[in-house]
GROMACS .gro file of C-alpha atoms in nm:
model
  331
    1UNK     CA    1   6.837   1.402   2.663
    2UNK     CA    2   6.451   1.312   2.685
    3UNK     CA    3   6.290   1.004   2.561
    4UNK     CA    4   6.056   1.066   2.258
    5UNK     CA    5   5.737   0.956   2.499
    6UNK     CA    6   5.805   1.246   2.726
    7UNK     CA    7   5.806   1.478   2.436
    8UNK     CA    8   5.489   1.734   2.394
    9UNK     CA    9   5.165   1.626   2.296
   10UNK     CA   10   4.941   1.828   2.084
   11UNK     CA   11   4.702   1.846   2.406
   12UNK     CA   12   4.879   2.053   2.678
   13UNK     CA   13   4.697   2.102   3.014
   14UNK     CA   14   4.901   2.358   3.174
   15UNK     CA   15   5.097   2.700   3.025
   16UNK     CA   16   5.465   2.694   3.126
   17UNK     CA   17   5.428   3.077   3.059
   18UNK     CA   18   5.110   3.154   3.245
   19UNK     CA   19   5.315   3.407   3.439
   20UNK     CA   20   5.401   3.625   3.142
   21UNK     CA   21   5.126   3.884   3.169
   22UNK     CA   22   5.292   3.982   3.512
   23UNK     CA   23   5.625   4.024   3.347
   24UNK     CA   24   5.753   4.364   3.372
   25UNK     CA   25   5.940   4.479   3.055
   26UNK     CA   26   6.308   4.588   3.105
   27UNK     CA   27   6.418   4.943   3.118
   28UNK     CA   28   6.608   4.918   2.799
   29UNK     CA   29   6.265   4.779   2.615
   30UNK     CA   30   5.989   4.976   2.794
   31UNK     CA   31   6.060   5.353   2.607
   32UNK     CA   32   6.033   5.140   2.271
   33UNK     CA   33   5.716   4.947   2.379
   34UNK     CA   34   5.558   5.255   2.506
   35UNK     CA   35   5.641   5.428   2.163
   36UNK     CA   36   5.495   5.130   1.972
   37UNK     CA   37   5.169   5.170   2.199
   38UNK     CA   38   5.145   5.547   2.097
   39UNK     CA   39   5.238   5.533   1.739
   40UNK     CA   40   5.163   5.169   1.596
   41UNK     CA   41   4.951   4.966   1.838
   42UNK     CA   42   4.893   4.688   1.608
   43UNK     CA   43   4.976   4.436   1.887
   44UNK     CA   44   4.879   4.440   2.246
   45UNK     CA   45   5.165   4.480   2.491
   46UNK     CA   46   5.117   4.129   2.618
   47UNK     CA   47   5.301   4.004   2.312
   48UNK     CA   48   5.607   4.165   2.414
   49UNK     CA   49   5.577   4.050   2.760
   50UNK     CA   50   5.523   3.681   2.665
   51UNK     CA   51   5.815   3.687   2.436
   52UNK     CA   52   6.039   3.841   2.710
   53UNK     CA   53   5.930   3.531   2.946
   54UNK     CA   54   6.042   3.312   2.645
   55UNK     CA   55   6.386   3.456   2.617
   56UNK     CA   56   6.460   3.322   2.958
   57UNK     CA   57   6.420   2.961   2.793
   58UNK     CA   58   6.658   2.976   2.509
   59UNK     CA   59   6.954   3.171   2.559
   60UNK     CA   60   7.298   3.005   2.469
   61UNK     CA   61   7.480   2.913   2.811
   62UNK     CA   62   7.832   3.080   2.688
   63UNK     CA   63   7.652   3.441   2.718
   64UNK     CA   64   7.867   3.622   2.979
   65UNK     CA   65   7.674   3.600   3.316
   66UNK     CA   66   7.635   3.978   3.375
   67UNK     CA   67   7.498   4.050   3.002
   68UNK     CA   68   7.218   3.796   3.007
   69UNK     CA   69   6.957   4.063   3.085
   70UNK     CA   70   7.093   4.267   2.785
   71UNK     CA   71   7.065   3.985   2.539
   72UNK     CA   72   6.713   3.911   2.638
   73UNK     CA   73   6.621   4.273   2.596
   74UNK     CA   74   6.809   4.274   2.227
   75UNK     CA   75   6.609   3.993   2.148
   76UNK     CA   76   6.265   4.135   2.223
   77UNK     CA   77   6.345   4.433   2.043
   78UNK     CA   78   6.433   4.212   1.740
   79UNK     CA   79   6.107   4.048   1.774
   80UNK     CA   80   5.922   4.364   1.787
   81UNK     CA   81   6.103   4.482   1.497
   82UNK     CA   82   6.027   4.158   1.267
   83UNK     CA   83   5.662   4.202   1.405
   84UNK     CA   84   5.634   4.548   1.277
   85UNK     CA   85   5.769   4.450   0.935
   86UNK     CA   86   5.549   4.140   0.907
   87UNK     CA   87   5.229   4.329   0.986
   88UNK     CA   88   5.296   4.585   0.705
   89UNK     CA   89   5.339   4.307   0.478
   90UNK     CA   90   5.087   4.063   0.582
   91UNK     CA   91   4.819   4.247   0.755
   92UNK     CA   92   4.813   4.561   0.544
   93UNK     CA   93   4.966   4.441   0.224
   94UNK     CA   94   5.135   4.771   0.198
   95UNK     CA   95   5.444   4.708  -0.035
   96UNK     CA   96   5.551   5.046  -0.066
   97UNK     CA   97   5.606   5.088   0.325
   98UNK     CA   98   5.749   4.719   0.343
   99UNK     CA   99   6.007   4.828   0.077
  100UNK     CA  100   6.132   5.116   0.301
  101UNK     CA  101   6.111   4.893   0.622
  102UNK     CA  102   6.352   4.655   0.482
  103UNK     CA  103   6.623   4.912   0.418
  104UNK     CA  104   6.645   5.013   0.786
  105UNK     CA  105   6.915   4.796   0.918
  106UNK     CA  106   7.143   4.843   0.649
  107UNK     CA  107   7.375   5.159   0.629
  108UNK     CA  108   7.399   5.149   0.241
  109UNK     CA  109   7.033   5.204   0.216
  110UNK     CA  110   6.852   5.503   0.314
  111UNK     CA  111   6.495   5.424   0.443
  112UNK     CA  112   6.258   5.715   0.309
  113UNK     CA  113   5.965   5.809   0.537
  114UNK     CA  114   5.854   6.083   0.296
  115UNK     CA  115   5.840   5.853  -0.011
  116UNK     CA  116   5.506   5.861  -0.175
  117UNK     CA  117   5.260   5.589  -0.050
  118UNK     CA  118   5.483   5.526   0.249
  119UNK     CA  119   5.335   5.523   0.603
  120UNK     CA  120   5.623   5.756   0.728
  121UNK     CA  121   5.549   5.680   1.075
  122UNK     CA  122   5.598   5.299   1.053
  123UNK     CA  123   5.956   5.384   0.900
  124UNK     CA  124   6.040   5.651   1.172
  125UNK     CA  125   5.947   5.421   1.462
  126UNK     CA  126   6.152   5.128   1.324
  127UNK     CA  127   6.463   5.363   1.271
  128UNK     CA  128   6.434   5.431   1.638
  129UNK     CA  129   6.389   5.095   1.732
  130UNK     CA  130   6.661   4.962   1.528
  131UNK     CA  131   6.908   5.224   1.673
  132UNK     CA  132   6.818   5.108   2.026
  133UNK     CA  133   6.864   4.736   1.915
  134UNK     CA  134   7.187   4.805   1.743
  135UNK     CA  135   7.323   4.994   2.045
  136UNK     CA  136   7.254   4.680   2.261
  137UNK     CA  137   7.415   4.450   1.995
  138UNK     CA  138   7.708   4.676   1.960
  139UNK     CA  139   7.775   4.654   2.334
  140UNK     CA  140   7.873   4.299   2.311
  141UNK     CA  141   8.242   4.223   2.326
  142UNK     CA  142   8.246   4.022   2.034
  143UNK     CA  143   7.983   4.213   1.824
  144UNK     CA  144   8.197   4.299   1.544
  145UNK     CA  145   8.309   3.944   1.490
  146UNK     CA  146   7.980   3.841   1.442
  147UNK     CA  147   7.806   4.142   1.269
  148UNK     CA  148   7.830   4.020   0.911
  149UNK     CA  149   7.637   3.678   1.034
  150UNK     CA  150   7.378   3.872   1.215
  151UNK     CA  151   7.306   4.090   0.887
  152UNK     CA  152   7.298   3.776   0.687
  153UNK     CA  153   7.054   3.625   0.914
  154UNK     CA  154   6.846   3.936   0.927
  155UNK     CA  155   6.834   3.937   0.544
  156UNK     CA  156   6.695   3.569   0.560
  157UNK     CA  157   6.421   3.691   0.808
  158UNK     CA  158   6.337   3.972   0.565
  159UNK     CA  159   6.325   3.721   0.281
  160UNK     CA  160   6.073   3.521   0.473
  161UNK     CA  161   5.863   3.813   0.538
  162UNK     CA  162   5.870   3.913   0.146
  163UNK     CA  163   5.780   3.560   0.084
  164UNK     CA  164   5.472   3.544   0.311
  165UNK     CA  165   5.338   3.869   0.159
  166UNK     CA  166   5.355   3.703  -0.213
  167UNK     CA  167   5.156   3.421  -0.039
  168UNK     CA  168   4.896   3.649   0.089
  169UNK     CA  169   4.859   3.775  -0.271
  170UNK     CA  170   4.858   3.445  -0.438
  171UNK     CA  171   4.729   3.171  -0.166
  172UNK     CA  172   4.795   2.901  -0.446
  173UNK     CA  173   5.167   3.009  -0.467
  174UNK     CA  174   5.255   2.847  -0.118
  175UNK     CA  175   5.402   2.492  -0.084
  176UNK     CA  176   5.507   2.321   0.227
  177UNK     CA  177   5.879   2.269   0.049
  178UNK     CA  178   5.905   2.674  -0.017
  179UNK     CA  179   5.743   2.727   0.348
  180UNK     CA  180   6.061   2.532   0.509
  181UNK     CA  181   6.290   2.703   0.286
  182UNK     CA  182   6.195   3.066   0.345
  183UNK     CA  183   5.917   3.095   0.618
  184UNK     CA  184   6.102   2.955   0.907
  185UNK     CA  185   6.347   3.234   0.904
  186UNK     CA  186   6.061   3.446   1.035
  187UNK     CA  187   6.110   3.337   1.384
  188UNK     CA  188   6.469   3.505   1.411
  189UNK     CA  189   6.614   3.209   1.613
  190UNK     CA  190   6.944   3.244   1.429
  191UNK     CA  191   6.942   3.633   1.468
  192UNK     CA  192   6.880   3.562   1.837
  193UNK     CA  193   7.183   3.321   1.846
  194UNK     CA  194   7.398   3.579   1.676
  195UNK     CA  195   7.300   3.835   1.984
  196UNK     CA  196   7.400   3.571   2.221
  197UNK     CA  197   7.735   3.539   2.054
  198UNK     CA  198   7.820   3.892   2.046
  199UNK     CA  199   7.810   3.867   2.438
  200UNK     CA  200   7.975   3.535   2.465
  201UNK     CA  201   8.358   3.602   2.541
  202UNK     CA  202   8.422   3.234   2.618
  203UNK     CA  203   8.261   3.108   2.318
  204UNK     CA  204   8.505   2.875   2.075
  205UNK     CA  205   8.445   3.006   1.737
  206UNK     CA  206   8.550   2.668   1.613
  207UNK     CA  207   8.226   2.540   1.747
  208UNK     CA  208   7.996   2.788   1.555
  209UNK     CA  209   7.901   2.517   1.287
  210UNK     CA  210   7.757   2.273   1.540
  211UNK     CA  211   7.603   2.569   1.709
  212UNK     CA  212   7.429   2.654   1.379
  213UNK     CA  213   7.318   2.274   1.322
  214UNK     CA  214   7.137   2.281   1.636
  215UNK     CA  215   7.002   2.656   1.628
  216UNK     CA  216   6.852   2.577   1.250
  217UNK     CA  217   6.659   2.328   1.361
  218UNK     CA  218   6.546   2.480   1.676
  219UNK     CA  219   6.428   2.779   1.432
  220UNK     CA  220   6.212   2.517   1.252
  221UNK     CA  221   6.083   2.382   1.564
  222UNK     CA  222   5.964   2.740   1.677
  223UNK     CA  223   5.816   2.784   1.341
  224UNK     CA  224   5.620   2.469   1.378
  225UNK     CA  225   5.494   2.578   1.746
  226UNK     CA  226   5.397   2.916   1.608
  227UNK     CA  227   5.186   2.765   1.293
  228UNK     CA  228   4.997   2.526   1.518
  229UNK     CA  229   4.922   2.807   1.784
  230UNK     CA  230   4.808   3.066   1.523
  231UNK     CA  231   4.665   2.928   1.207
  232UNK     CA  232   4.300   2.954   1.317
  233UNK     CA  233   4.349   3.347   1.421
  234UNK     CA  234   4.554   3.409   1.077
  235UNK     CA  235   4.289   3.225   0.870
  236UNK     CA  236   4.032   3.445   0.986
  237UNK     CA  237   4.256   3.762   0.928
  238UNK     CA  238   4.313   3.669   0.569
  239UNK     CA  239   4.648   3.486   0.602
  240UNK     CA  240   4.690   3.171   0.440
  241UNK     CA  241   5.079   3.122   0.469
  242UNK     CA  242   5.057   2.921   0.770
  243UNK     CA  243   5.204   2.561   0.721
  244UNK     CA  244   4.895   2.407   0.878
  245UNK     CA  245   4.685   2.574   0.617
  246UNK     CA  246   4.924   2.512   0.327
  247UNK     CA  247   4.969   2.145   0.400
  248UNK     CA  248   4.562   2.136   0.424
  249UNK     CA  249   4.559   2.271   0.095
  250UNK     CA  250   4.839   2.026  -0.055
  251UNK     CA  251   4.666   1.707   0.113
  252UNK     CA  252   4.311   1.802  -0.009
  253UNK     CA  253   4.151   1.898   0.327
  254UNK     CA  254   4.061   2.215   0.204
  255UNK     CA  255   4.049   2.386  -0.141
  256UNK     CA  256   4.182   2.693  -0.299
  257UNK     CA  257   3.830   2.765  -0.433
  258UNK     CA  258   3.735   2.775  -0.045
  259UNK     CA  259   4.018   2.991   0.035
  260UNK     CA  260   3.919   3.231  -0.245
  261UNK     CA  261   3.541   3.220  -0.116
  262UNK     CA  262   3.677   3.308   0.229
  263UNK     CA  263   3.868   3.603   0.082
  264UNK     CA  264   3.581   3.748  -0.099
  265UNK     CA  265   3.347   3.688   0.201
  266UNK     CA  266   3.542   3.705   0.532
  267UNK     CA  267   3.277   3.579   0.784
  268UNK     CA  268   3.256   3.357   1.075
  269UNK     CA  269   3.018   3.161   0.885
  270UNK     CA  270   3.279   3.114   0.595
  271UNK     CA  271   3.584   3.047   0.818
  272UNK     CA  272   3.412   2.760   1.055
  273UNK     CA  273   3.389   2.502   0.804
  274UNK     CA  274   3.747   2.523   0.680
  275UNK     CA  275   3.872   2.541   1.065
  276UNK     CA  276   3.656   2.232   1.143
  277UNK     CA  277   3.796   2.033   0.841
  278UNK     CA  278   4.157   2.093   0.953
  279UNK     CA  279   4.079   2.018   1.314
  280UNK     CA  280   3.909   1.709   1.239
  281UNK     CA  281   4.230   1.595   1.011
  282UNK     CA  282   4.557   1.480   1.163
  283UNK     CA  283   4.770   1.781   1.025
  284UNK     CA  284   4.840   1.937   1.347
  285UNK     CA  285   4.954   1.606   1.472
  286UNK     CA  286   5.153   1.565   1.172
  287UNK     CA  287   5.348   1.892   1.284
  288UNK     CA  288   5.374   1.755   1.610
  289UNK     CA  289   5.581   1.487   1.486
  290UNK     CA  290   5.777   1.704   1.262
  291UNK     CA  291   5.877   1.895   1.565
  292UNK     CA  292   6.002   1.591   1.738
  293UNK     CA  293   6.195   1.500   1.418
  294UNK     CA  294   6.382   1.838   1.413
  295UNK     CA  295   6.463   1.767   1.806
  296UNK     CA  296   6.587   1.437   1.739
  297UNK     CA  297   6.828   1.569   1.439
  298UNK     CA  298   6.905   1.852   1.661
  299UNK     CA  299   7.028   1.632   1.947
  300UNK     CA  300   7.285   1.451   1.743
  301UNK     CA  301   7.475   1.762   1.757
  302UNK     CA  302   7.471   1.860   2.125
  303UNK     CA  303   7.816   1.673   2.192
  304UNK     CA  304   7.985   1.860   1.932
  305UNK     CA  305   8.037   2.182   2.121
  306UNK     CA  306   8.222   2.226   2.460
  307UNK     CA  307   8.216   2.604   2.522
  308UNK     CA  308   7.806   2.615   2.507
  309UNK     CA  309   7.586   2.379   2.656
  310UNK     CA  310   7.363   2.275   2.357
  311UNK     CA  311   7.168   2.030   2.534
  312UNK     CA  312   7.015   2.264   2.770
  313UNK     CA  313   6.975   2.517   2.473
  314UNK     CA  314   6.737   2.251   2.277
  315UNK     CA  315   6.539   2.153   2.584
  316UNK     CA  316   6.454   2.502   2.645
  317UNK     CA  317   6.261   2.479   2.296
  318UNK     CA  318   6.047   2.200   2.470
  319UNK     CA  319   5.921   2.441   2.708
  320UNK     CA  320   5.837   2.707   2.446
  321UNK     CA  321   5.669   2.449   2.235
  322UNK     CA  322   5.438   2.341   2.540
  323UNK     CA  323   5.365   2.722   2.581
  324UNK     CA  324   5.258   2.749   2.204
  325UNK     CA  325   5.038   2.445   2.241
  326UNK     CA  326   4.873   2.587   2.540
  327UNK     CA  327   4.776   2.879   2.355
  328UNK     CA  328   4.593   2.688   2.073
  329UNK     CA  329   4.235   2.835   2.021
  330UNK     CA  330   4.107   2.475   2.014
  331UNK     CA  331   4.320   2.338   2.319
   0.00000   0.00000   0.00000
């Protein structure tokens, strides 16, 4: 395991995912991405390419060798799925459509695209996306064994979106403690591990607890990187749920009155003083230190499993963190 002095710093000179734009999406993802572009189009395809590139870094080593590409495809679809849900909740504040989207993966609930006030095209698209994702998941030789765990972790991700939507409505609601409780699940890293396990014939289920100790911390590490990389853009969009912004509020770097003024008048002139105050504070550096702490805690469990290389898995998140830091607007 690397020494802490070798770990990422806030300033990153090179992007390890600089080649992401040249990545081709796999054939199992491309038709869904095409449908997204035609019918939803809230995000650029470069996001899916970036994430597909990232999946090469954090797969569990126990995945059957001939199935790695399928797990990467399934994770990319899962990311697209949660991104659509998140955008409906936070970007549009559409609670009616969100309520239907949260039903899509669960057989005992019927997502209704014709319900009054619902953006039906989002619901129809998500049902198609989920069907393709579920087909990929169900093809795994151990899919049934881990299906309940997959559904459980998916529900936690949905709760995270619901929490973020509440914060968008009530900026004073958020606390750093609650963000760690709810918001980290939005990264879907536990769900991605469930997908890997569905395709891992040789995995020893007795080691599941050790795996989840590492994956849970890796999920928080991914959340930290995402907060640092996206808080400036999200602030300009009226999204105040980033851990960076919440800590700035709790530590007095910015005030709730400033956020309310920004909400009432979302202009560049209103955003810039808030961004400057946060940049000039030590808040981003604090979260880099928090990432290091999560890494060190996770490292204590890497020797607890023999059927999967948890050391390699954990180190993959260092590469992802470097890529996230490289994409900071102020980097």
